mmCIF file of C-alpha atoms in Angstrom:
data_model
loop_
_atom_site.group_PDB
_atom_site.id
_atom_site.type_symbol
_atom_site.label_atom_id
_atom_site.label_comp_id
_atom_site.label_asym_id
_atom_site.label_seq_id
_atom_site.Cartn_x
_atom_site.Cartn_y
_atom_site.Cartn_z
ATOM 1 C CA MET A 10 47.390 142.807 97.765
ATOM 2 C CA ASP A 11 51.115 143.164 97.530
ATOM 3 C CA ALA A 12 53.406 144.557 94.869
ATOM 4 C CA LYS A 13 54.062 141.191 93.245
ATOM 5 C CA ARG A 14 50.458 140.769 92.231
ATOM 6 C CA SER A 15 50.378 144.056 90.354
ATOM 7 C CA THR A 16 53.385 143.256 88.200
ATOM 8 C CA ALA A 17 51.875 139.877 87.458
ATOM 9 C CA ASP A 18 48.957 141.717 85.911
ATOM 10 C CA ASP A 19 51.268 143.275 83.323
ATOM 11 C CA PRO A 20 53.743 140.668 82.097
ATOM 12 C CA ASN A 21 55.657 143.153 79.982
ATOM 13 C CA ARG A 22 56.309 145.377 82.932
ATOM 14 C CA ALA A 23 57.282 142.400 85.044
ATOM 15 C CA TYR A 24 59.756 141.273 82.416
ATOM 16 C CA ALA A 25 61.196 144.768 82.067
ATOM 17 C CA VAL A 26 61.752 144.919 85.793
ATOM 18 C CA GLY A 27 63.409 141.514 85.675
ATOM 19 C CA LEU A 28 65.639 142.721 82.855
ATOM 20 C CA ALA A 29 66.653 145.762 84.854
ATOM 21 C CA ARG A 30 67.545 143.462 87.725
ATOM 22 C CA ALA A 31 69.627 141.389 85.348
ATOM 23 C CA PHE A 32 71.577 144.448 84.199
ATOM 24 C CA ALA A 33 72.180 145.477 87.791
ATOM 25 C CA GLY A 34 73.269 141.975 88.742
ATOM 26 C CA ALA A 35 75.647 141.672 85.812
ATOM 27 C CA LEU A 36 77.209 145.035 86.618
ATOM 28 C CA ILE A 37 77.621 144.418 90.331
ATOM 29 C CA PHE A 38 78.999 140.910 89.978
ATOM 30 C CA ALA A 39 81.401 141.654 87.156
ATOM 31 C CA PHE A 40 82.801 145.114 87.782
ATOM 32 C CA PRO A 41 85.569 144.130 90.249
ATOM 33 C CA LEU A 42 86.922 141.833 87.589
ATOM 34 C CA MET A 43 86.554 144.503 84.927
ATOM 35 C CA MET A 44 89.094 146.512 86.861
ATOM 36 C CA THR A 45 91.545 143.645 87.280
ATOM 37 C CA MET A 46 94.444 143.711 84.880
ATOM 38 C CA GLU A 47 94.957 139.961 84.853
ATOM 39 C CA MET A 48 91.470 139.644 83.374
ATOM 40 C CA TRP A 49 92.406 142.001 80.565
ATOM 41 C CA TRP A 50 95.522 139.963 79.825
ATOM 42 C CA MET A 51 93.488 136.766 79.854
ATOM 43 C CA GLY A 52 91.404 138.395 77.160
ATOM 44 C CA PHE A 53 94.241 137.886 74.729
ATOM 45 C CA THR A 54 96.415 135.184 76.291
ATOM 46 C CA LEU A 55 93.801 132.645 77.312
ATOM 47 C CA ASP A 56 93.557 129.624 75.060
ATOM 48 C CA ARG A 57 90.477 130.193 72.883
ATOM 49 C CA ASP A 58 89.294 126.599 73.223
ATOM 50 C CA ARG A 59 89.305 126.855 76.997
ATOM 51 C CA LEU A 60 87.478 130.168 76.919
ATOM 52 C CA LEU A 61 84.866 128.655 74.638
ATOM 53 C CA LEU A 62 84.462 125.650 76.899
ATOM 54 C CA PHE A 63 84.092 127.889 79.935
ATOM 55 C CA THR A 64 81.453 129.947 78.139
ATOM 56 C CA VAL A 65 79.506 126.802 77.275
ATOM 57 C CA VAL A 66 79.800 125.582 80.872
ATOM 58 C CA THR A 67 78.537 128.966 82.071
ATOM 59 C CA LEU A 68 75.545 128.849 79.746
ATOM 60 C CA LEU A 69 74.672 125.343 80.965
ATOM 61 C CA LEU A 70 75.020 126.603 84.511
ATOM 62 C CA LEU A 71 72.701 129.506 83.780
ATOM 63 C CA VAL A 72 70.082 127.142 82.349
ATOM 64 C CA GLY A 73 70.381 124.969 85.441
ATOM 65 C CA LEU A 74 70.062 127.950 87.747
ATOM 66 C CA GLY A 75 66.909 129.031 85.974
ATOM 67 C CA PHE A 76 65.580 125.495 86.206
ATOM 68 C CA PHE A 77 66.218 125.110 89.915
ATOM 69 C CA ALA A 78 65.862 128.668 91.148
ATOM 70 C CA GLY A 79 62.905 129.496 88.983
ATOM 71 C CA PHE A 80 59.649 130.686 90.377
ATOM 72 C CA ARG A 81 57.319 129.123 87.914
ATOM 73 C CA GLU A 82 54.796 126.415 88.699
ATOM 74 C CA ALA A 83 55.489 124.318 85.636
ATOM 75 C CA ILE A 84 58.749 123.029 84.237
ATOM 76 C CA ASP A 85 59.545 125.005 81.108
ATOM 77 C CA VAL A 86 62.990 124.142 79.805
ATOM 78 C CA LYS A 87 62.666 126.253 76.687
ATOM 79 C CA ARG A 88 62.000 129.257 78.870
ATOM 80 C CA ASP A 89 64.995 128.427 81.023
ATOM 81 C CA ILE A 90 67.232 128.225 77.969
ATOM 82 C CA LEU A 91 65.898 131.538 76.714
ATOM 83 C CA ASP A 92 66.457 133.142 80.101
ATOM 84 C CA ALA A 93 70.016 131.880 80.155
ATOM 85 C CA PHE A 94 70.814 133.399 76.785
ATOM 86 C CA VAL A 95 69.164 136.661 77.752
ATOM 87 C CA ALA A 96 71.260 136.784 80.919
ATOM 88 C CA TYR A 97 74.385 136.158 78.876
ATOM 89 C CA ALA A 98 73.424 138.824 76.346
ATOM 90 C CA VAL A 99 72.862 141.311 79.157
ATOM 91 C CA ALA A 100 76.303 140.469 80.488
ATOM 92 C CA LEU A 101 77.892 140.959 77.072
ATOM 93 C CA ILE A 102 76.318 144.394 76.736
ATOM 94 C CA VAL A 103 77.305 145.462 80.224
ATOM 95 C CA SER A 104 80.869 144.211 79.731
ATOM 96 C CA ALA A 105 81.270 145.936 76.379
ATOM 97 C CA VAL A 106 79.959 149.254 77.695
ATOM 98 C CA VAL A 107 82.017 149.352 80.873
ATOM 99 C CA LEU A 108 85.227 148.070 79.279
ATOM 100 C CA ALA A 109 84.892 150.723 76.590
ATOM 101 C CA LEU A 110 84.212 153.412 79.194
ATOM 102 C CA ILE A 111 87.364 152.629 81.142
ATOM 103 C CA GLY A 112 89.451 152.324 78.012
ATOM 104 C CA VAL A 113 90.259 148.634 78.285
ATOM 105 C CA ILE A 114 88.827 148.062 74.842
ATOM 106 C CA GLY A 115 89.055 150.597 72.078
ATOM 107 C CA ALA A 116 88.914 151.214 68.384
ATOM 108 C CA GLY A 117 92.549 150.485 67.614
ATOM 109 C CA MET A 118 92.678 147.011 69.109
ATOM 110 C CA PRO A 119 92.577 143.769 67.182
ATOM 111 C CA VAL A 120 89.145 142.146 67.067
ATOM 112 C CA GLU A 121 90.303 138.989 68.841
ATOM 113 C CA GLU A 122 91.518 141.008 71.794
ATOM 114 C CA VAL A 123 88.256 142.940 72.119
ATOM 115 C CA VAL A 124 86.143 139.820 71.761
ATOM 116 C CA GLY A 125 88.293 137.913 74.231
ATOM 117 C CA LYS A 126 88.087 140.632 76.851
ATOM 118 C CA ILE A 127 84.317 140.957 76.538
ATOM 119 C CA ALA A 128 83.829 137.181 76.571
ATOM 120 C CA MET A 129 85.893 136.854 79.743
ATOM 121 C CA GLN A 130 83.845 139.455 81.584
ATOM 122 C CA ALA A 131 80.549 138.038 80.341
ATOM 123 C CA ILE A 132 81.103 134.902 82.399
ATOM 124 C CA PRO A 133 80.835 136.484 85.864
ATOM 125 C CA GLY A 134 78.364 138.991 84.423
ATOM 126 C CA GLY A 135 76.072 136.233 83.205
ATOM 127 C CA ILE A 136 76.097 134.518 86.584
ATOM 128 C CA GLY A 137 75.398 137.871 88.206
ATOM 129 C CA ALA A 138 72.510 138.584 85.875
ATOM 130 C CA MET A 139 70.992 135.206 86.701
ATOM 131 C CA MET A 140 71.587 135.522 90.446
ATOM 132 C CA ALA A 141 69.964 138.954 90.457
ATOM 133 C CA ARG A 142 66.680 137.342 89.556
ATOM 134 C CA GLY A 143 66.872 135.430 92.796
ATOM 135 C CA THR A 144 68.456 137.838 95.235
ATOM 136 C CA LEU A 145 66.822 141.101 94.260
ATOM 137 C CA GLN A 146 63.416 139.551 93.810
ATOM 138 C CA GLU A 147 61.016 139.691 96.709
ATOM 139 C CA GLU A 148 59.721 136.465 98.068
ATOM 140 C CA ASP A 149 58.523 135.701 101.531
ATOM 141 C CA ALA A 150 59.721 132.845 103.681
ATOM 142 C CA ALA A 151 56.889 130.510 102.687
ATOM 143 C CA GLU A 152 57.549 130.926 98.973
ATOM 144 C CA GLU A 153 61.250 130.365 99.521
ATOM 145 C CA GLU A 154 60.510 127.148 101.419
ATOM 146 C CA GLU A 155 58.299 125.873 98.622
ATOM 147 C CA ARG A 156 60.845 126.670 95.974
ATOM 148 C CA GLU A 157 63.669 124.944 97.830
ATOM 149 C CA GLN A 158 61.518 121.865 98.461
ATOM 150 C CA ALA A 159 60.694 121.643 94.794
ATOM 151 C CA ALA A 160 64.285 122.033 93.691
ATOM 152 C CA GLY A 161 65.444 119.234 95.933
ATOM 153 C CA PHE A 162 68.970 118.034 96.467
ATOM 154 C CA ALA A 163 69.994 118.548 92.846
ATOM 155 C CA GLY A 164 68.964 122.172 93.221
ATOM 156 C CA VAL A 165 71.181 122.520 96.271
ATOM 157 C CA LEU A 166 74.121 121.073 94.360
ATOM 158 C CA PHE A 167 73.482 123.486 91.521
ATOM 159 C CA GLN A 168 73.346 126.484 93.824
ATOM 160 C CA MET A 169 76.650 125.486 95.371
ATOM 161 C CA LEU A 170 78.155 124.919 91.934
ATOM 162 C CA ALA A 171 77.148 128.395 90.784
ATOM 163 C CA GLY A 172 78.513 130.096 93.878
ATOM 164 C CA ALA A 173 81.740 128.117 93.818
ATOM 165 C CA LEU A 174 82.331 128.779 90.130
ATOM 166 C CA PHE A 175 81.699 132.467 90.503
ATOM 167 C CA LEU A 176 84.011 133.116 93.451
ATOM 168 C CA ALA A 177 86.724 130.844 92.135
ATOM 169 C CA PHE A 178 86.637 132.632 88.789
ATOM 170 C CA ALA A 179 86.744 135.996 90.551
ATOM 171 C CA VAL A 180 89.902 135.181 92.454
ATOM 172 C CA ALA A 181 91.796 132.811 90.185
ATOM 173 C CA PRO A 182 93.171 135.179 87.509
ATOM 174 C CA THR A 183 95.212 137.267 89.919
ATOM 175 C CA GLU A 184 98.863 136.669 90.672
ATOM 176 C CA GLU A 185 98.220 136.668 94.393
ATOM 177 C CA MET A 186 96.478 133.329 94.010
ATOM 178 C CA VAL A 187 99.599 131.492 92.929
ATOM 179 C CA LEU A 188 101.783 133.511 95.263
ATOM 180 C CA ILE A 189 99.699 132.386 98.220
ATOM 181 C CA ALA A 190 100.085 128.777 97.171
ATOM 182 C CA TYR A 191 103.863 129.164 96.952
ATOM 183 C CA GLN A 192 104.095 130.879 100.309
ATOM 184 C CA MET A 193 102.121 128.239 102.164
ATOM 185 C CA THR A 194 103.382 124.992 103.585
ATOM 186 C CA PRO A 195 101.405 121.770 103.155
ATOM 187 C CA TRP A 196 100.344 122.065 106.803
ATOM 188 C CA HIS A 197 98.836 125.479 106.082
ATOM 189 C CA ALA A 198 96.976 123.946 103.180
ATOM 190 C CA ALA A 199 95.621 121.061 105.266
ATOM 191 C CA ALA A 200 94.430 123.534 107.906
ATOM 192 C CA LEU A 201 92.804 125.606 105.153
ATOM 193 C CA MET A 202 90.996 122.501 103.930
ATOM 194 C CA PHE A 203 89.508 121.839 107.354
ATOM 195 C CA PHE A 204 88.573 125.477 107.764
ATOM 196 C CA SER A 205 86.846 125.493 104.376
ATOM 197 C CA ILE A 206 84.848 122.403 105.292
ATOM 198 C CA LEU A 207 83.987 123.884 108.686
ATOM 199 C CA VAL A 208 82.675 127.139 107.214
ATOM 200 C CA LEU A 209 80.709 125.263 104.598
ATOM 201 C CA HIS A 210 79.141 123.019 107.212
ATOM 202 C CA ALA A 211 78.240 125.948 109.463
ATOM 203 C CA VAL A 212 76.529 127.776 106.609
ATOM 204 C CA VAL A 213 74.785 124.636 105.371
ATOM 205 C CA PHE A 214 73.384 124.300 108.861
ATOM 206 C CA ILE A 215 72.395 127.973 109.120
ATOM 207 C CA ALA A 216 70.800 128.074 105.683
ATOM 208 C CA GLY A 217 68.580 125.185 106.634
ATOM 209 C CA PHE A 218 66.907 122.706 104.370
ATOM 210 C CA GLY A 219 63.705 123.866 102.692
ATOM 211 C CA GLY A 220 62.564 125.712 105.784
ATOM 212 C CA GLU A 221 63.538 123.140 108.378
ATOM 213 C CA ASP A 222 65.568 124.462 111.274
ATOM 214 C CA ARG A 223 67.375 121.226 111.894
ATOM 215 C CA TRP A 224 68.337 118.313 109.752
ATOM 216 C CA PRO A 225 66.454 117.502 106.572
ATOM 217 C CA PRO A 226 63.566 115.069 106.936
ATOM 218 C CA GLY A 227 64.758 111.538 107.364
ATOM 219 C CA GLU A 228 68.441 112.347 107.895
ATOM 220 C CA GLY A 229 70.676 112.653 110.895
ATOM 221 C CA ALA A 230 73.704 114.802 111.645
ATOM 222 C CA VAL A 231 76.302 112.545 110.010
ATOM 223 C CA ALA A 232 74.246 111.996 106.892
ATOM 224 C CA THR A 233 73.735 115.736 106.523
ATOM 225 C CA PHE A 234 77.440 116.376 106.896
ATOM 226 C CA LEU A 235 78.288 113.783 104.265
ATOM 227 C CA HIS A 236 75.610 114.569 101.762
ATOM 228 C CA TYR A 237 75.550 118.332 101.908
ATOM 229 C CA THR A 238 78.830 119.583 103.317
ATOM 230 C CA MET A 239 81.175 117.059 101.762
ATOM 231 C CA ALA A 240 79.305 117.185 98.475
ATOM 232 C CA GLY A 241 79.758 120.948 98.609
ATOM 233 C CA TYR A 242 83.470 120.688 99.300
ATOM 234 C CA GLY A 243 83.831 118.092 96.567
ATOM 235 C CA ILE A 244 82.229 120.596 94.222
ATOM 236 C CA ALA A 245 84.614 123.288 95.498
ATOM 237 C CA LEU A 246 87.639 121.066 94.738
ATOM 238 C CA LEU A 247 86.407 120.161 91.257
ATOM 239 C CA VAL A 248 85.536 123.759 90.435
ATOM 240 C CA SER A 249 88.918 124.906 91.708
ATOM 241 C CA ALA A 250 90.767 122.379 89.547
ATOM 242 C CA TYR A 251 88.680 123.233 86.479
ATOM 243 C CA VAL A 252 89.144 126.994 86.813
ATOM 244 C CA LEU A 253 92.887 126.597 87.372
ATOM 245 C CA TRP A 254 93.144 124.375 84.321
ATOM 246 C CA THR A 255 91.216 126.922 82.257
ATOM 247 C CA PHE A 256 93.648 129.662 83.189
ATOM 248 C CA GLY A 257 96.616 127.418 82.482
ATOM 249 C CA ARG A 258 97.825 127.466 86.048
ATOM 250 C CA LEU A 259 98.215 123.700 86.283
ATOM 251 C CA ALA A 260 100.527 123.355 83.315
ATOM 252 C CA ALA A 261 103.732 121.369 83.843
ATOM 253 C CA MET A 262 103.134 121.108 87.568
ATOM 254 C CA PRO A 263 103.818 118.012 89.644
ATOM 255 C CA LEU A 264 100.851 116.534 91.480
ATOM 256 C CA ASP A 265 101.898 117.758 94.926
ATOM 257 C CA GLU A 266 102.092 121.394 93.821
ATOM 258 C CA MET A 267 98.775 121.036 92.023
ATOM 259 C CA ALA A 268 97.162 119.852 95.267
ATOM 260 C CA MET A 269 98.413 122.990 97.013
ATOM 261 C CA VAL A 270 97.002 125.390 94.433
ATOM 262 C CA ILE A 271 93.723 123.488 94.152
ATOM 263 C CA VAL A 272 93.200 123.530 97.917
ATOM 264 C CA VAL A 273 93.960 127.254 98.065
ATOM 265 C CA LEU A 274 91.405 128.078 95.371
ATOM 266 C CA ALA A 275 88.926 125.621 96.887
ATOM 267 C CA PHE A 276 88.685 127.962 99.878
ATOM 268 C CA PRO A 277 86.986 130.825 98.001
ATOM 269 C CA ALA A 278 85.101 128.215 95.993
ATOM 270 C CA ALA A 279 83.733 126.717 99.226
ATOM 271 C CA LEU A 280 82.865 130.199 100.490
ATOM 272 C CA GLY A 281 81.066 130.843 97.225
ATOM 273 C CA ALA A 282 79.123 127.596 97.576
ATOM 274 C CA ALA A 283 78.206 128.590 101.134
ATOM 275 C CA ALA A 284 77.216 132.104 100.098
ATOM 276 C CA ALA A 285 75.027 130.732 97.329
ATOM 277 C CA ARG A 286 73.139 128.670 99.896
ATOM 278 C CA LEU A 287 72.514 131.794 101.926
ATOM 279 C CA ILE A 288 71.675 134.134 99.084
ATOM 280 C CA ILE A 289 69.635 132.121 96.621
ATOM 281 C CA MET B 14 51.125 123.162 106.530
ATOM 282 C CA ALA B 15 52.617 119.832 105.570
ATOM 283 C CA LYS B 16 56.104 120.388 104.204
ATOM 284 C CA GLN B 17 55.881 117.324 102.021
ATOM 285 C CA SER B 18 52.800 118.500 100.105
ATOM 286 C CA ARG B 19 54.718 119.781 97.057
ATOM 287 C CA PRO B 20 56.295 116.954 95.079
ATOM 288 C CA SER B 21 60.023 117.131 95.454
ATOM 289 C CA ARG B 22 62.459 116.678 92.579
ATOM 290 C CA SER B 23 65.058 115.078 94.819
ATOM 291 C CA VAL B 24 66.763 111.933 93.557
ATOM 292 C CA PRO B 25 67.428 109.498 96.415
ATOM 293 C CA TRP B 26 70.686 108.032 95.160
ATOM 294 C CA LEU B 27 72.211 111.418 94.371
ATOM 295 C CA GLU B 28 72.778 112.381 97.969
ATOM 296 C CA PRO B 29 75.082 109.587 99.106
ATOM 297 C CA ALA B 30 76.773 109.579 95.687
ATOM 298 C CA ALA B 31 77.614 113.261 95.908
ATOM 299 C CA GLY B 32 78.775 112.887 99.477
ATOM 300 C CA LEU B 33 80.969 109.925 98.615
ATOM 301 C CA ILE B 34 82.621 111.730 95.722
ATOM 302 C CA GLY B 35 83.230 114.695 97.988
ATOM 303 C CA VAL B 36 84.843 112.542 100.655
ATOM 304 C CA LEU B 37 87.041 110.724 98.129
ATOM 305 C CA LEU B 38 88.256 113.963 96.564
ATOM 306 C CA THR B 39 88.984 115.476 99.951
ATOM 307 C CA LEU B 40 90.941 112.450 101.121
ATOM 308 C CA SER B 41 92.915 112.424 97.874
ATOM 309 C CA MET B 42 93.879 116.068 98.301
ATOM 310 C CA LEU B 43 94.793 115.427 101.912
ATOM 311 C CA GLY B 44 96.955 112.501 100.864
ATOM 312 C CA LEU B 45 98.803 114.622 98.315
ATOM 313 C CA LEU B 46 99.368 117.342 100.887
ATOM 314 C CA VAL B 47 100.756 114.853 103.388
ATOM 315 C CA ARG B 48 103.036 113.445 100.716
ATOM 316 C CA HIS B 49 104.178 116.969 99.922
ATOM 317 C CA ALA B 50 104.892 117.659 103.584
ATOM 318 C CA ILE B 51 106.921 114.475 103.947
ATOM 319 C CA ARG B 52 109.025 115.292 100.914
ATOM 320 C CA ASP B 53 109.812 118.790 102.066
ATOM 321 C CA ASP B 54 113.494 119.463 102.430
ATOM 322 C CA GLU B 55 115.093 122.826 102.983
ATOM 323 C CA ALA B 56 117.065 122.733 99.749
ATOM 324 C CA PRO B 57 117.120 125.840 97.560
ATOM 325 C CA PRO B 58 115.824 125.868 93.984
ATOM 326 C CA ILE B 59 118.158 124.111 91.568
ATOM 327 C CA VAL B 60 117.692 125.521 88.099
ATOM 328 C CA THR B 61 119.034 124.286 84.788
ATOM 329 C CA VAL B 62 118.477 126.238 81.592
ATOM 330 C CA THR B 63 118.403 124.584 78.182
ATOM 331 C CA ALA B 64 118.199 126.226 74.798
ATOM 332 C CA GLU B 65 115.360 124.669 72.833
ATOM 333 C CA ARG B 66 115.280 126.498 69.545
ATOM 334 C CA ILE B 67 116.995 129.377 67.801
ATOM 335 C CA VAL B 68 114.871 131.385 65.414
ATOM 336 C CA ALA B 69 116.020 134.071 63.020
ATOM 337 C CA LEU B 70 113.689 137.039 63.166
ATOM 338 C CA PRO B 71 112.468 138.882 60.098
ATOM 339 C CA GLY B 72 114.081 142.292 60.159
ATOM 340 C CA GLY B 73 117.234 141.034 61.813
ATOM 341 C CA GLY B 74 118.203 139.554 65.105
ATOM 342 C CA TYR B 75 117.605 136.170 66.654
ATOM 343 C CA VAL B 76 115.688 134.694 69.531
ATOM 344 C CA VAL B 77 116.839 131.774 71.641
ATOM 345 C CA GLU B 78 113.868 129.945 73.148
ATOM 346 C CA PHE B 79 114.830 128.261 76.395
ATOM 347 C CA THR B 80 113.357 126.099 79.123
ATOM 348 C CA ALA B 81 114.256 126.629 82.767
ATOM 349 C CA ARG B 82 113.770 123.569 84.962
ATOM 350 C CA ASN B 83 113.657 123.717 88.748
ATOM 351 C CA ARG B 84 114.797 120.361 90.078
ATOM 352 C CA ALA B 85 114.295 121.152 93.762
ATOM 353 C CA ARG B 86 111.843 119.003 95.702
ATOM 354 C CA THR B 87 109.745 121.792 97.139
ATOM 355 C CA ALA B 88 111.392 125.207 96.792
ATOM 356 C CA THR B 89 109.894 127.683 94.338
ATOM 357 C CA ALA B 90 112.122 130.170 92.556
ATOM 358 C CA ALA B 91 110.521 133.582 92.149
ATOM 359 C CA GLN B 92 111.795 136.416 89.948
ATOM 360 C CA LEU B 93 114.217 133.981 88.351
ATOM 361 C CA ARG B 94 116.726 135.840 86.195
ATOM 362 C CA ILE B 95 118.103 133.990 83.199
ATOM 363 C CA GLU B 96 121.203 135.227 81.425
ATOM 364 C CA GLY B 97 122.519 134.162 78.069
ATOM 365 C CA GLU B 98 126.069 134.940 77.027
ATOM 366 C CA LEU B 99 127.199 134.641 73.440
ATOM 367 C CA ARG B 100 130.871 134.857 72.635
ATOM 368 C CA THR B 101 131.460 136.748 69.434
ATOM 369 C CA ALA B 102 134.562 137.991 67.724
ATOM 370 C CA THR B 103 133.929 141.497 69.005
ATOM 371 C CA GLY B 104 133.279 140.493 72.597
ATOM 372 C CA PRO B 105 130.524 138.795 74.590
ATOM 373 C CA GLU B 106 126.876 139.708 73.969
ATOM 374 C CA THR B 107 124.529 139.153 76.883
ATOM 375 C CA ALA B 108 120.772 138.984 77.104
ATOM 376 C CA GLU B 109 118.556 138.608 80.121
ATOM 377 C CA ALA B 110 115.035 137.446 80.900
ATOM 378 C CA THR B 111 113.052 137.168 84.124
ATOM 379 C CA LEU B 112 110.591 134.393 84.907
ATOM 380 C CA ASP B 113 107.990 135.224 87.542
ATOM 381 C CA TYR B 114 107.675 131.831 89.210
ATOM 382 C CA VAL B 115 109.232 128.467 88.583
ATOM 383 C CA PRO B 116 107.743 126.033 91.108
ATOM 384 C CA ALA B 117 109.584 122.951 92.342
ATOM 385 C CA ARG B 118 109.857 120.102 89.842
ATOM 386 C CA SER B 119 108.388 122.297 87.120
ATOM 387 C CA GLU B 120 109.616 124.113 84.065
ATOM 388 C CA LYS B 121 108.902 127.451 82.489
ATOM 389 C CA ARG B 122 109.798 128.741 79.064
ATOM 390 C CA GLY B 123 111.101 132.058 77.800
ATOM 391 C CA GLY B 124 113.217 133.670 75.127
ATOM 392 C CA LEU B 125 116.377 135.747 74.789
ATOM 393 C CA TYR B 126 116.985 138.193 71.949
ATOM 394 C CA PHE B 127 120.404 138.471 70.342
ATOM 395 C CA VAL B 128 121.779 140.699 67.613
ATOM 396 C CA ASN B 129 124.500 138.250 66.569
ATOM 397 C CA ASP B 130 123.784 134.713 65.421
ATOM 398 C CA PRO B 131 123.711 132.468 68.511
ATOM 399 C CA ARG B 132 124.360 129.443 66.347
ATOM 400 C CA ALA B 133 127.728 130.869 65.339
ATOM 401 C CA GLY B 134 129.516 131.036 68.647
ATOM 402 C CA PRO B 135 129.502 129.361 72.066
ATOM 403 C CA LEU B 136 126.279 130.206 73.867
ATOM 404 C CA GLN B 137 125.961 129.811 77.600
ATOM 405 C CA LEU B 138 122.614 129.997 79.369
ATOM 406 C CA ARG B 139 122.294 130.043 83.120
ATOM 407 C CA ALA B 140 120.143 131.267 85.974
ATOM 408 C CA ILE B 141 121.804 134.089 87.839
ATOM 409 C CA GLY B 142 119.451 134.807 90.721
ATOM 410 C CA TYR B 143 116.074 134.267 92.303
ATOM 411 C CA SER B 144 114.006 135.329 95.269
ATOM 412 C CA GLU B 145 111.932 133.307 97.671
ATOM 413 C CA PRO B 146 108.243 133.912 97.027
#
């Protein structure tokens, strides 16, 4: 008899524990950004439509994470949707409390500014709340294998998407991001691309595939590289471009410069995708 | 224990499709980077400043909205200082603005505040300095 069985006996207690995990996850994942001034500025400078779109994308991501990383036997989409909104609500509360505590939001500020700042922070907070269900929850190796088998390749893609989106979002608002892109030469950027792919491939290999130590059933080394690693880096590039566009960093830029900035942000995005494979 | 006992949700066509998209995107980025490297010359940033609009402010004063364009192939101008000089009857009035980054072949916008009406006299806008990022 282990601890998991006893909480299963009392579903309310189990849910309360899960909720506490969600609060912890939201706090841990979001607080570095809560203390980043560019995030505060984004709260009032970011185009509202883009912020709304990003929020919707985040909610869809949260639903997907619940769907693929869930621990339930049956598919229950309604439950996944509910979980996603709960995670987001937790993130909103955590963001509001902490931002108020450190004085970033206050009574005298215009409503749009307060709402914008909270909404910005709720994005990484929501992902954190959802991830906390997976990382802080106990499961043994056999259960993890079963879950990953059930999720399949789409689940892997989703994990990588979540990790990439989170890390890219965490790094993209700061000025250093663009500065790095301006300081680098195209050769630096090409080398960074290869390094990103290399790290992603190494972690994909280490993380394994549903419990297998080597290649997934029915696939060889090249197929694994193409399907998993390159798919992951493709996700990293797309996430990088989307996040940059959201923050307005691609405006009025020629294609060559855009490639530089996208490749630079794709590095943390790829690391995030790799980390997600390890953590979730 | 047979690993295949639990039905998997995997979609067979998704794997090569995802991989292919990833490879195409990567090659595209690589191509753009190579093109960027080939175009690289050592030329400094070449900045032209154009006044776009002059707006009278309620409560007095005016703002001149401008666009700074960097025509260099690859050099970024950082901390770009823009100066506007307006010749008035009582002497020149100057205003200054700083743009954080103007990448190559890009433009950034800003504004300069003036007390006198910039539409009245000759107004000259120019970039007066930059730093390498």
